Coordinates of C-alpha atoms in Angstrom, one line a residue:
Chain Q
M1 CA 72.4 -17.4 7.9
Q2 CA 74.5 -20.3 6.6
C3 CA 73.0 -23.6 5.3
V4 CA 74.9 -26.4 7.0
L5 CA 72.8 -29.4 5.9
A6 CA 70.9 -29.5 2.6
A7 CA 67.6 -31.3 1.8
D8 CA 69.3 -34.6 0.7
D9 CA 71.4 -34.7 3.9
V10 CA 68.3 -34.1 6.1
R11 CA 66.3 -36.8 4.4
Q12 CA 69.2 -39.3 4.9
I13 CA 69.6 -38.3 8.6
I14 CA 65.9 -38.9 9.2
S15 CA 66.1 -42.3 7.5
D16 CA 69.2 -43.1 9.7
L17 CA 67.3 -42.1 12.8
A18 CA 64.5 -44.5 11.9
D19 CA 67.1 -47.3 11.5
Q20 CA 68.7 -46.5 14.9
I21 CA 65.3 -46.7 16.6
L22 CA 64.4 -50.0 14.9
V23 CA 67.6 -51.8 16.0
A24 CA 67.6 -50.5 19.6
P25 CA 67.3 -53.7 21.7
D26 CA 64.6 -52.4 24.0
I27 CA 62.5 -51.1 21.2
A28 CA 63.1 -54.2 18.9
A29 CA 61.8 -56.3 21.8
T30 CA 58.5 -54.3 21.9
A31 CA 55.3 -56.0 20.8
P32 CA 54.1 -54.8 17.3
G33 CA 51.9 -51.7 17.5
R34 CA 53.0 -50.7 21.0
L35 CA 55.7 -48.1 20.1
A36 CA 54.5 -44.5 20.4
L37 CA 56.3 -41.5 18.9
V38 CA 55.7 -38.0 20.5
G39 CA 57.1 -34.8 18.9
I40 CA 57.7 -31.5 20.6
R41 CA 55.8 -28.9 18.6
R42 CA 56.6 -27.7 16.1
R43 CA 59.6 -29.2 14.3
G44 CA 59.9 -32.2 16.7
E45 CA 56.3 -33.1 15.7
V46 CA 57.2 -33.0 12.0
L47 CA 60.3 -35.1 12.7
A48 CA 58.2 -37.7 14.7
Q49 CA 55.6 -37.9 11.8
R50 CA 58.3 -38.4 9.2
V51 CA 60.1 -41.1 11.3
G52 CA 56.7 -42.7 12.0
T53 CA 56.0 -42.9 8.2
I54 CA 59.3 -44.7 7.7
L55 CA 58.7 -47.1 10.6
R56 CA 55.3 -48.0 9.3
E57 CA 56.7 -48.7 5.8
R58 CA 59.6 -50.9 7.2
T59 CA 57.7 -52.8 9.9
H60 CA 54.2 -53.0 8.3
T61 CA 52.7 -52.2 11.7
D62 CA 50.9 -49.1 13.0
V63 CA 52.9 -46.5 15.0
N64 CA 51.0 -43.9 17.0
V65 CA 52.4 -40.4 16.6
G66 CA 51.4 -37.6 19.0
A67 CA 52.5 -34.0 19.4
I68 CA 53.0 -32.0 22.7
D69 CA 53.0 -28.3 23.2
I70 CA 55.4 -27.5 26.1
T71 CA 54.5 -23.8 26.5
M72 CA 52.7 -24.4 29.8
Y73 CA 55.6 -26.4 31.2
R74 CA 58.5 -24.1 30.3
D75 CA 60.6 -22.8 33.2
D76 CA 60.6 -19.3 31.5
V77 CA 56.9 -19.2 30.9
M78 CA 56.5 -16.2 33.3
G79 CA 59.7 -14.5 32.3
A80 CA 59.9 -10.8 31.5
R81 CA 58.6 -11.0 27.9
P82 CA 55.3 -10.9 26.0
M83 CA 53.4 -14.1 25.8
T84 CA 53.6 -16.5 22.9
I85 CA 50.4 -18.3 21.8
P86 CA 50.4 -22.1 22.5
M87 CA 49.5 -24.5 19.7
G88 CA 48.0 -27.3 21.9
T89 CA 48.8 -30.9 22.5
L90 CA 47.5 -33.7 20.2
M91 CA 47.6 -37.1 22.0
N92 CA 44.7 -39.3 21.0
F93 CA 46.2 -42.5 22.4
R94 CA 47.3 -43.8 25.8
I95 CA 50.9 -44.0 26.7
D96 CA 50.6 -46.1 29.9
D97 CA 53.1 -49.0 29.9
R98 CA 54.2 -48.3 26.3
P99 CA 57.6 -47.4 25.0
V100 CA 57.7 -43.8 23.9
V101 CA 60.3 -42.0 21.7
L102 CA 60.3 -38.3 22.3
F103 CA 61.4 -36.1 19.3
D104 CA 62.9 -32.6 19.0
D105 CA 64.7 -30.9 16.2
V106 CA 67.6 -29.6 18.2
L107 CA 68.9 -30.7 21.6
H108 CA 70.6 -27.6 23.1
T109 CA 70.2 -26.7 26.8
G110 CA 67.9 -29.6 27.6
R111 CA 65.2 -27.3 29.1
S112 CA 62.7 -28.1 26.4
V113 CA 63.1 -31.8 26.9
R114 CA 62.7 -31.4 30.7
A115 CA 59.4 -29.5 30.0
A116 CA 58.4 -32.2 27.6
L117 CA 59.1 -35.0 30.1
D118 CA 56.9 -33.2 32.7
S119 CA 54.2 -32.9 30.2
L120 CA 54.3 -36.5 29.0
V121 CA 53.9 -37.9 32.5
D122 CA 50.7 -36.0 32.9
F123 CA 49.3 -38.3 30.2
G124 CA 50.3 -41.5 31.8
R125 CA 53.2 -43.7 32.9
P126 CA 55.2 -44.9 29.9
R127 CA 57.2 -48.1 30.1
F128 CA 60.3 -46.0 29.2
I129 CA 61.0 -42.8 27.3
R130 CA 63.9 -42.4 24.8
L131 CA 65.0 -39.2 23.2
A132 CA 65.6 -38.7 19.4
V133 CA 66.9 -35.4 17.9
L134 CA 68.0 -34.3 14.5
I135 CA 70.8 -32.1 15.8
D136 CA 72.6 -32.7 19.1
R137 CA 74.5 -29.4 19.8
D138 CA 76.7 -28.5 22.7
G139 CA 75.5 -26.2 25.5
R140 CA 73.6 -28.5 27.9
E141 CA 72.3 -26.9 31.1
Y142 CA 70.4 -30.0 32.3
P143 CA 71.6 -33.6 32.7
I144 CA 69.8 -34.8 29.6
R145 CA 71.3 -36.7 26.6
A146 CA 69.9 -38.0 23.3
D147 CA 69.5 -41.7 22.8
F148 CA 69.2 -41.3 19.0
F149 CA 70.7 -38.3 17.1
G150 CA 71.3 -37.4 13.4
R151 CA 74.4 -35.1 13.7
Q152 CA 76.4 -33.7 16.6
M153 CA 77.5 -30.1 16.3
T154 CA 79.7 -27.7 18.3
V155 CA 78.9 -24.1 17.6
A156 CA 79.5 -20.7 19.3
P157 CA 77.3 -20.4 22.4
D158 CA 75.3 -17.4 21.1
S159 CA 74.6 -18.9 17.7
R160 CA 71.4 -20.6 16.8
I161 CA 70.6 -23.7 14.8
C162 CA 67.4 -23.5 12.8
V163 CA 65.9 -26.7 11.4
H164 CA 63.4 -26.6 8.5
L165 CA 61.3 -29.6 7.7
A166 CA 58.7 -30.2 5.0
P167 CA 55.8 -30.0 5.0
T168 CA 55.8 -27.3 7.7
D169 CA 58.6 -25.5 5.8
P170 CA 59.0 -25.4 2.0
H171 CA 62.0 -27.7 2.0
D172 CA 64.3 -29.6 4.4
A173 CA 67.4 -27.8 5.5
V174 CA 69.5 -26.9 8.6
Y175 CA 70.8 -23.4 9.0
L176 CA 73.4 -21.9 11.4
D177 CA 72.7 -18.3 12.4
P178 CA 75.9 -17.0 14.1
H179 CA 74.2 -13.7 15.1
P180 CA 70.5 -14.4 15.8
D181 CA 68.2 -11.5 16.7
T182 CA 67.2 -11.5 20.4
G183 CA 63.6 -12.3 19.4
P184 CA 61.2 -14.8 20.9
R185 CA 62.7 -18.1 21.9
G186 CA 62.9 -20.8 19.2
V187 CA 62.1 -18.4 16.4
C188 CA 64.3 -18.4 13.4
R189 CA 64.4 -15.0 11.7
Chain V
M1 CA 70.8 -19.0 1.2
N2 CA 68.2 -17.3 3.5
A3 CA 65.5 -19.1 5.5
P4 CA 62.1 -17.6 5.5
A5 CA 61.2 -15.4 8.4
S6 CA 58.6 -16.5 11.0
E7 CA 56.9 -14.0 13.2
P8 CA 54.5 -15.4 15.8
F9 CA 51.9 -13.2 17.5
L10 CA 52.8 -12.0 20.9
W11 CA 50.3 -10.9 23.6
K12 CA 51.4 -7.8 25.5
R13 CA 48.3 -6.6 27.5
P14 CA 48.5 -7.1 31.3
H15 CA 44.7 -6.6 31.7
L16 CA 41.5 -7.7 30.0
L17 CA 39.0 -4.9 30.6
G18 CA 36.8 -5.3 27.5
L19 CA 36.7 -6.5 23.9
E20 CA 36.0 -3.0 22.4
D21 CA 39.7 -2.1 22.3
L22 CA 41.0 -5.5 21.2
S23 CA 42.2 -6.0 17.6
S24 CA 41.0 -9.0 15.6
A25 CA 44.6 -10.5 16.0
E26 CA 44.3 -10.2 19.8
L27 CA 40.8 -11.8 19.8
L28 CA 42.0 -14.7 17.6
A29 CA 45.1 -15.1 19.8
I30 CA 42.9 -15.6 22.9
L31 CA 40.7 -18.0 21.0
D32 CA 43.8 -19.9 19.7
T33 CA 45.2 -20.1 23.3
A34 CA 41.8 -21.3 24.6
R35 CA 41.7 -24.0 21.9
A36 CA 45.2 -25.2 23.0
L37 CA 44.2 -25.2 26.6
K38 CA 40.8 -27.0 26.2
E39 CA 42.6 -30.3 25.8
V40 CA 43.9 -30.0 29.4
S41 CA 40.4 -30.6 30.8
T42 CA 40.2 -33.9 29.0
R43 CA 43.4 -35.4 30.6
S44 CA 43.4 -37.7 33.6
I45 CA 45.6 -35.0 35.3
K46 CA 43.6 -31.8 34.5
K47 CA 46.4 -29.4 35.4
V48 CA 49.3 -27.6 33.8
P49 CA 52.0 -25.8 35.9
A50 CA 52.1 -22.5 33.9
L51 CA 50.8 -20.3 36.7
R52 CA 52.4 -22.1 39.6
G53 CA 53.1 -19.7 42.5
K54 CA 50.7 -17.0 41.1
V55 CA 47.8 -15.8 43.1
V56 CA 44.4 -14.9 41.6
V57 CA 41.7 -13.1 43.6
N58 CA 38.0 -13.4 42.7
L59 CA 36.6 -10.0 43.8
F60 CA 32.9 -10.2 43.1
F61 CA 30.6 -7.4 44.1
E62 CA 27.6 -9.0 42.4
D63 CA 26.2 -12.5 42.6
S64 CA 27.6 -15.1 40.2
T65 CA 27.6 -18.8 39.9
R66 CA 29.0 -19.7 36.6
T67 CA 31.6 -17.0 36.1
R68 CA 33.0 -17.1 39.6
T69 CA 33.3 -20.9 39.6
S70 CA 34.7 -20.9 36.1
F71 CA 37.4 -18.4 37.0
R72 CA 38.3 -20.3 40.1
L73 CA 38.5 -23.6 38.3
A74 CA 40.4 -22.0 35.4
A75 CA 43.0 -20.6 37.8
Q76 CA 43.3 -24.0 39.6
R77 CA 43.8 -25.8 36.3
M78 CA 46.7 -23.4 35.6
S79 CA 48.1 -24.2 39.1
A80 CA 47.5 -20.7 40.5
D81 CA 46.4 -20.2 44.1
V82 CA 42.9 -18.7 44.3
I83 CA 41.3 -16.4 46.9
D84 CA 37.5 -16.1 46.7
F85 CA 36.8 -12.7 48.1
S86 CA 33.2 -12.5 49.4
V87 CA 31.9 -8.9 49.7
S88 CA 29.3 -9.8 52.4
T89 CA 31.9 -11.2 54.8
S90 CA 34.6 -8.6 54.1
S91 CA 35.5 -5.1 55.1
V92 CA 33.6 -3.8 52.1
S93 CA 30.5 -4.4 54.3
K94 CA 32.1 -1.9 56.7
G95 CA 32.4 0.8 54.0
E96 CA 35.9 0.1 52.7
T97 CA 36.4 1.7 49.3
L98 CA 37.2 -0.4 46.2
S99 CA 40.6 1.2 45.9
D100 CA 41.5 0.4 49.6
T101 CA 40.3 -3.2 49.2
A102 CA 42.2 -3.6 46.0
R103 CA 45.4 -2.1 47.4
N104 CA 45.3 -4.2 50.5
L105 CA 44.9 -7.3 48.3
E106 CA 47.7 -6.2 46.1
A107 CA 49.9 -5.6 49.2
M108 CA 49.5 -9.3 49.9
G109 CA 51.2 -10.1 46.6
V110 CA 48.3 -11.1 44.3
D111 CA 49.1 -11.3 40.6
A112 CA 45.6 -10.8 39.2
I113 CA 42.3 -9.4 40.4
V114 CA 39.2 -10.8 38.7
I115 CA 36.5 -8.2 39.3
R116 CA 32.7 -8.1 38.9
H117 CA 31.1 -4.9 39.8
R118 CA 27.7 -3.3 39.3
S119 CA 29.3 0.0 38.1
S120 CA 30.4 0.2 34.5
G121 CA 34.1 1.1 34.3
A122 CA 35.0 -0.2 37.8
P123 CA 37.7 -2.6 36.3
H124 CA 39.2 0.3 34.3
A125 CA 39.5 2.4 37.5
L126 CA 41.0 -0.5 39.3
A127 CA 43.6 -1.1 36.6
R128 CA 44.8 2.5 37.1
M129 CA 45.2 1.9 40.9
V130 CA 47.1 -1.4 41.0
R131 CA 50.1 -3.0 39.5
C132 CA 48.7 -6.5 39.1
S133 CA 46.6 -7.7 36.2
V134 CA 42.9 -6.8 36.3
I135 CA 40.4 -9.0 34.5
N136 CA 36.8 -7.8 34.0
A137 CA 34.3 -10.5 34.9
G138 CA 31.3 -8.1 34.2
D139 CA 30.9 -4.4 34.9
G140 CA 27.4 -3.0 35.1
S141 CA 25.8 -3.0 31.6
H142 CA 29.2 -2.2 30.0
E143 CA 31.1 -5.4 29.1
H144 CA 31.5 -9.1 30.1
P145 CA 34.6 -9.9 27.9
T146 CA 35.1 -13.5 28.9
Q147 CA 31.4 -14.3 28.1
G148 CA 31.9 -12.6 24.7
L149 CA 35.0 -14.7 24.1
L150 CA 33.4 -18.0 25.1
D151 CA 30.5 -17.2 22.7
L152 CA 33.0 -16.5 20.0
F153 CA 34.9 -19.7 20.8
T154 CA 31.7 -21.8 20.6
I155 CA 30.7 -20.2 17.3
R156 CA 34.2 -20.8 15.9
E157 CA 34.3 -24.4 17.2
T158 CA 31.0 -25.1 15.5
F159 CA 31.5 -23.4 12.1
E160 CA 35.2 -23.7 11.5
P161 CA 35.0 -27.4 10.7
R162 CA 32.4 -26.5 8.1
G163 CA 34.9 -24.1 6.4
K164 CA 33.3 -20.9 7.7
T165 CA 35.0 -18.0 9.3
F166 CA 33.4 -15.2 11.3
S167 CA 33.1 -13.0 8.1
D168 CA 30.9 -15.7 6.6
L169 CA 28.4 -15.7 9.5
H170 CA 25.3 -13.7 10.5
V171 CA 24.7 -13.5 14.2
A172 CA 21.5 -12.3 15.8
I173 CA 21.7 -11.1 19.4
V174 CA 18.1 -11.3 20.7
G175 CA 16.4 -9.7 23.7
D176 CA 17.4 -7.2 26.4
V177 CA 20.3 -5.6 24.5
A178 CA 20.0 -2.3 26.4
H179 CA 20.9 -3.8 29.8
S180 CA 23.2 -6.5 28.5
R181 CA 27.0 -6.4 29.0
V182 CA 27.1 -9.7 27.2
A183 CA 25.5 -8.1 24.1
R184 CA 28.1 -5.3 24.1
S185 CA 31.1 -7.6 24.4
N186 CA 29.6 -9.9 21.6
L187 CA 28.8 -6.9 19.5
W188 CA 32.4 -5.4 19.6
A189 CA 34.1 -8.7 19.0
L190 CA 31.9 -9.9 16.2
V191 CA 32.2 -6.6 14.4
H192 CA 36.0 -6.6 14.8
L193 CA 36.1 -10.1 13.3
G194 CA 33.9 -9.2 10.4
A195 CA 30.7 -11.0 11.2
K196 CA 27.3 -9.6 10.2
V197 CA 25.4 -8.7 13.4
T198 CA 21.7 -8.0 13.9
L199 CA 20.4 -6.9 17.3
V200 CA 16.7 -8.0 17.9
G201 CA 14.3 -6.9 20.6
P202 CA 11.5 -4.5 21.5
T203 CA 12.3 -0.8 21.0
T204 CA 12.5 -0.3 24.7
L205 CA 15.2 -3.0 25.1
C206 CA 16.9 -2.7 21.7
P207 CA 17.1 1.0 20.7
D208 CA 17.8 2.0 17.1
E209 CA 20.9 4.0 18.2
F210 CA 22.8 0.7 18.3
A211 CA 22.9 0.9 14.5
R212 CA 25.8 3.4 14.7
F213 CA 28.1 0.6 15.9
G214 CA 28.0 -1.0 12.5
V215 CA 25.2 -3.5 13.2
K216 CA 21.6 -3.9 12.1
V217 CA 18.7 -3.4 14.5
S218 CA 15.4 -5.2 14.1
H219 CA 12.3 -5.3 16.2
S220 CA 10.9 -8.5 14.6
L221 CA 12.5 -11.8 15.5
D222 CA 10.4 -13.6 12.9
D223 CA 11.8 -11.4 10.1
V224 CA 15.4 -12.3 11.1
L225 CA 15.1 -16.0 11.8
P226 CA 15.6 -17.5 8.2
A227 CA 18.8 -15.5 7.6
V228 CA 20.9 -16.1 10.6
D229 CA 23.6 -18.7 11.5
V230 CA 23.7 -18.0 15.2
L231 CA 20.9 -17.0 17.7
N232 CA 22.4 -15.6 20.9
I233 CA 19.4 -15.3 23.2
L234 CA 19.9 -12.9 26.1
R235 CA 18.4 -13.1 29.5
V236 CA 15.7 -10.5 30.4
Q237 CA 17.5 -8.8 33.3
F238 CA 14.6 -7.9 35.6
E239 CA 17.1 -6.7 38.2
R240 CA 18.4 -3.9 35.8
I241 CA 15.2 -2.9 34.2
A242 CA 14.0 0.3 36.0
S243 CA 10.6 0.7 34.4
A244 CA 8.2 -1.4 32.5
A245 CA 10.1 -2.2 29.2
F246 CA 7.3 -4.4 27.9
P247 CA 3.6 -4.8 28.8
S248 CA 3.8 -8.4 30.1
I249 CA 6.0 -11.5 30.3
R250 CA 3.5 -13.3 28.1
E251 CA 3.7 -10.6 25.4
Y252 CA 7.6 -10.6 25.4
S253 CA 7.6 -14.4 25.1
R254 CA 5.1 -14.3 22.3
F255 CA 7.1 -11.8 20.1
F256 CA 10.7 -12.5 21.2
G257 CA 10.8 -15.9 22.9
L258 CA 12.6 -18.7 21.0
D259 CA 10.4 -21.8 20.8
E260 CA 10.4 -24.9 18.6
S261 CA 8.1 -23.4 16.0
R262 CA 10.4 -20.4 15.5
L263 CA 13.4 -22.8 15.5
R264 CA 11.8 -24.7 12.6
R265 CA 11.9 -21.5 10.5
C266 CA 15.7 -21.1 11.0
R267 CA 18.4 -22.8 8.9
P268 CA 18.8 -26.4 10.0
T269 CA 22.4 -25.7 11.0
V270 CA 21.5 -22.7 13.3
L271 CA 23.4 -22.5 16.6
V272 CA 21.5 -21.4 19.7
L273 CA 23.4 -19.7 22.5
H274 CA 22.4 -18.3 25.9
P275 CA 24.8 -16.8 28.5
G276 CA 22.7 -18.1 31.4
P277 CA 21.1 -18.1 33.8
M278 CA 18.0 -18.8 31.7
N279 CA 14.4 -17.6 32.3
R280 CA 13.0 -20.9 30.9
G281 CA 9.6 -20.2 29.2
L282 CA 10.3 -16.5 28.8
E283 CA 13.2 -15.8 26.4
I284 CA 13.7 -19.5 25.5
T285 CA 11.6 -22.7 25.9
T286 CA 13.0 -25.8 27.6
A287 CA 12.6 -27.8 24.4
V288 CA 14.9 -25.4 22.6
A289 CA 17.4 -24.9 25.5
D290 CA 17.8 -28.6 25.9
G291 CA 17.5 -29.5 22.2
P292 CA 20.0 -30.5 19.5
R293 CA 20.6 -26.9 18.2
S294 CA 21.5 -25.6 21.7
A295 CA 25.2 -25.2 22.7
I296 CA 24.4 -23.8 26.1
L297 CA 26.3 -26.4 28.2
Q298 CA 29.1 -26.4 25.6
Q299 CA 29.4 -22.6 26.3
V300 CA 30.0 -23.4 29.9
S301 CA 32.7 -25.9 29.1
N302 CA 34.3 -23.5 26.7
G303 CA 34.2 -20.7 29.3
L304 CA 36.7 -22.6 31.3
A305 CA 39.2 -22.9 28.4
V306 CA 38.7 -19.2 27.6
R307 CA 39.3 -18.1 31.2
M308 CA 42.4 -20.3 31.4
A309 CA 43.7 -18.6 28.3
V310 CA 43.0 -15.1 29.6
L311 CA 44.7 -15.8 32.9
Y312 CA 47.7 -17.3 31.2
L313 CA 48.1 -14.4 28.8
C314 CA 47.4 -11.5 31.2
I315 CA 49.3 -12.7 34.2
G316 CA 52.3 -13.6 32.1
A317 CA 52.2 -10.3 30.3
G318 CA 51.5 -8.6 33.6
S319 CA 55.0 -9.7 34.8
F320 CA 56.4 -7.9 31.8
N321 CA 57.8 -4.8 33.5
A322 CA 57.7 -2.5 30.5
A323 CA 53.9 -3.1 30.2
T324 CA 53.0 -2.6 33.8
A325 CA 55.2 0.5 34.5
P326 CA 52.8 3.0 32.8
Y327 CA 50.0 1.8 35.1
L328 CA 52.1 2.2 38.2
E329 CA 53.0 5.8 37.1
K330 CA 49.3 6.6 36.6
R331 CA 48.4 5.1 39.9
L332 CA 50.9 7.3 41.7
S333 CA 49.5 10.4 40.0
L334 CA 45.8 9.7 40.8
S335 CA 43.8 12.2 42.8
D336 CA 42.1 11.0 46.0
D337 CA 38.7 11.1 44.2
E338 CA 40.0 9.0 41.3
A339 CA 41.8 6.6 43.6
R340 CA 38.5 6.0 45.5
G341 CA 36.9 4.8 42.3
P342 CA 33.4 3.7 41.7
Q343 CA 31.6 1.9 44.5

C-alpha cells in the first residue's frame, strides 16, 4: 500500500474544497444558514464535518451537517455475499428547498453517489444537490460527475484508493493499493 | 507506510431459528442493524428499497396480532412483497402437511418464510426442507427470537446512554417461565451478552432446573425487586398450562403481580417490560403498565426495527449460495417422515 497524499496535502485539499464551495455562484447566492452538507458514511461524513467546520469559521453562520448510510440503497445489496451491518442515517434537519452538497471520499464508479441521491430524496426535495469529493478517480459506470473535487487520479482499474481522515482514522492520508484483497466493498485492508 | 486494517462484522446466517446458537457478536450485529433501521420509521417516506423484489410469507399456525402485523409492516418498510398465509382458509385445514405447504410456497418463489407454530422445533424442521430463509416467529414453548431481540434492543436503548452495557445489568424475568418461549429467548441472549439473569416465579412455573443455564432462580419477587435494573414480566399463558399451576389468580397476583407498591421498592431507574398481550390486574397492574417506568409500547415500536433488521440480514445472506447449499443437500436427503415435519 503506497501513500500518495500525506496529512498536510489532505488538510490543504479539504481547505481548497471549502473555498470552491464558498465561491460557487449558486451557493454564494444562498441565504445564510440555508446550506446543508450531507456525507456518505463513513469517510464522506467525516469530510462533510471537516468542510462544515471550515465554512462556519469563514462565514460565521451555521451550516447543517448530516450523514447518510446508503447500505439499503445499494444496487448490490442482495448480491452473493455475506451482509454488512449498516451504520444508520443521521439527518436531524429538513432539506426541502435547501441547497445540499453531498460528500464522498472517492468518486469511482458513481454507484455510491446514485444510491446516496436516491436516499436523499426520501428525506425531501432539495433546491439542488452538488457533489464534492476528495479524490475523483477514473472508472465511472454511471453518468455522474463531481462539482467540487480535491485531486483527480488515473489508476489501474483493479487498484483501490483508500482515504483516511481524522478523527475516524489516526491521521489524514490517501493510499493507493494496487493489489487489494477481494474483501467486502469499500474496506481498506 | 501501511494503513491500519479494518474488519467489519459480516452476517452469514440464512435463517433465524433461535437465539441459543447466536454468538454475542451476532446478537449485537442484529441490534446495530435495528438501530440503523429504526430511523426509517421516522421519515416522511417510511421505506427503503433494500428488499425490493423479494417475497416474504407470514405462515402463522397460531393466533398473533403484534408479531404478524409487525413482520408484515417490517417487510413492507424494506420494500418486500408480503403474503399473509391464513391457516384457517388454506389447504392446511384440508390436512396438508407443513412440508407440503412450505414446498408449495417455495415453488412460487418466496425468499423467506416467517413461521409461528405450536410445536417446538417446527422452524428448524422447515429450514431443513426449503432453500429459502426461515424466520422463527415463535415455536411452542421453545423460542421467540425476535421478541427476545426487541427486549434486548429496548434494554440497550435505555441503559446505553447511561453508560451501561449488558454485563452491568441485572434482569429479572418474572412469571410463567416454564411455558414461555419469550423467557427462553431472553435467557439465552442475556446470558450470551453477560447480563446477570434471575428467573422469578412459583415453583410450578419456574422450576429450579433452570439454574443449570447459568441463571439464578428465585421464588420470591419481593426478595429480587431492590437489586434489579430490568423487570421483564411474562404473561400467564392459560392456554399452555395443562394443570393447576397456582391455587388462584388472586394468589398469583398477590405474590407475583407487579403493582405500584412493589415498583416503589425497585431502583428508581428500573425498566419494566412485558411482551404482551397483558393480563391486566394479574401479572401487572394498569398503573404500572401505563406508568413512567414501563417501556411496553416502546417494545412494540422497537419490534418493527428488529424485524426489519432480521429480514434484511437473513434474506440477503439467504441469497448467498454457499450458505444455502448445505440446507438444500440436507433437504434432498430427508426421509419421508422427516420431510413431513411436526404438525
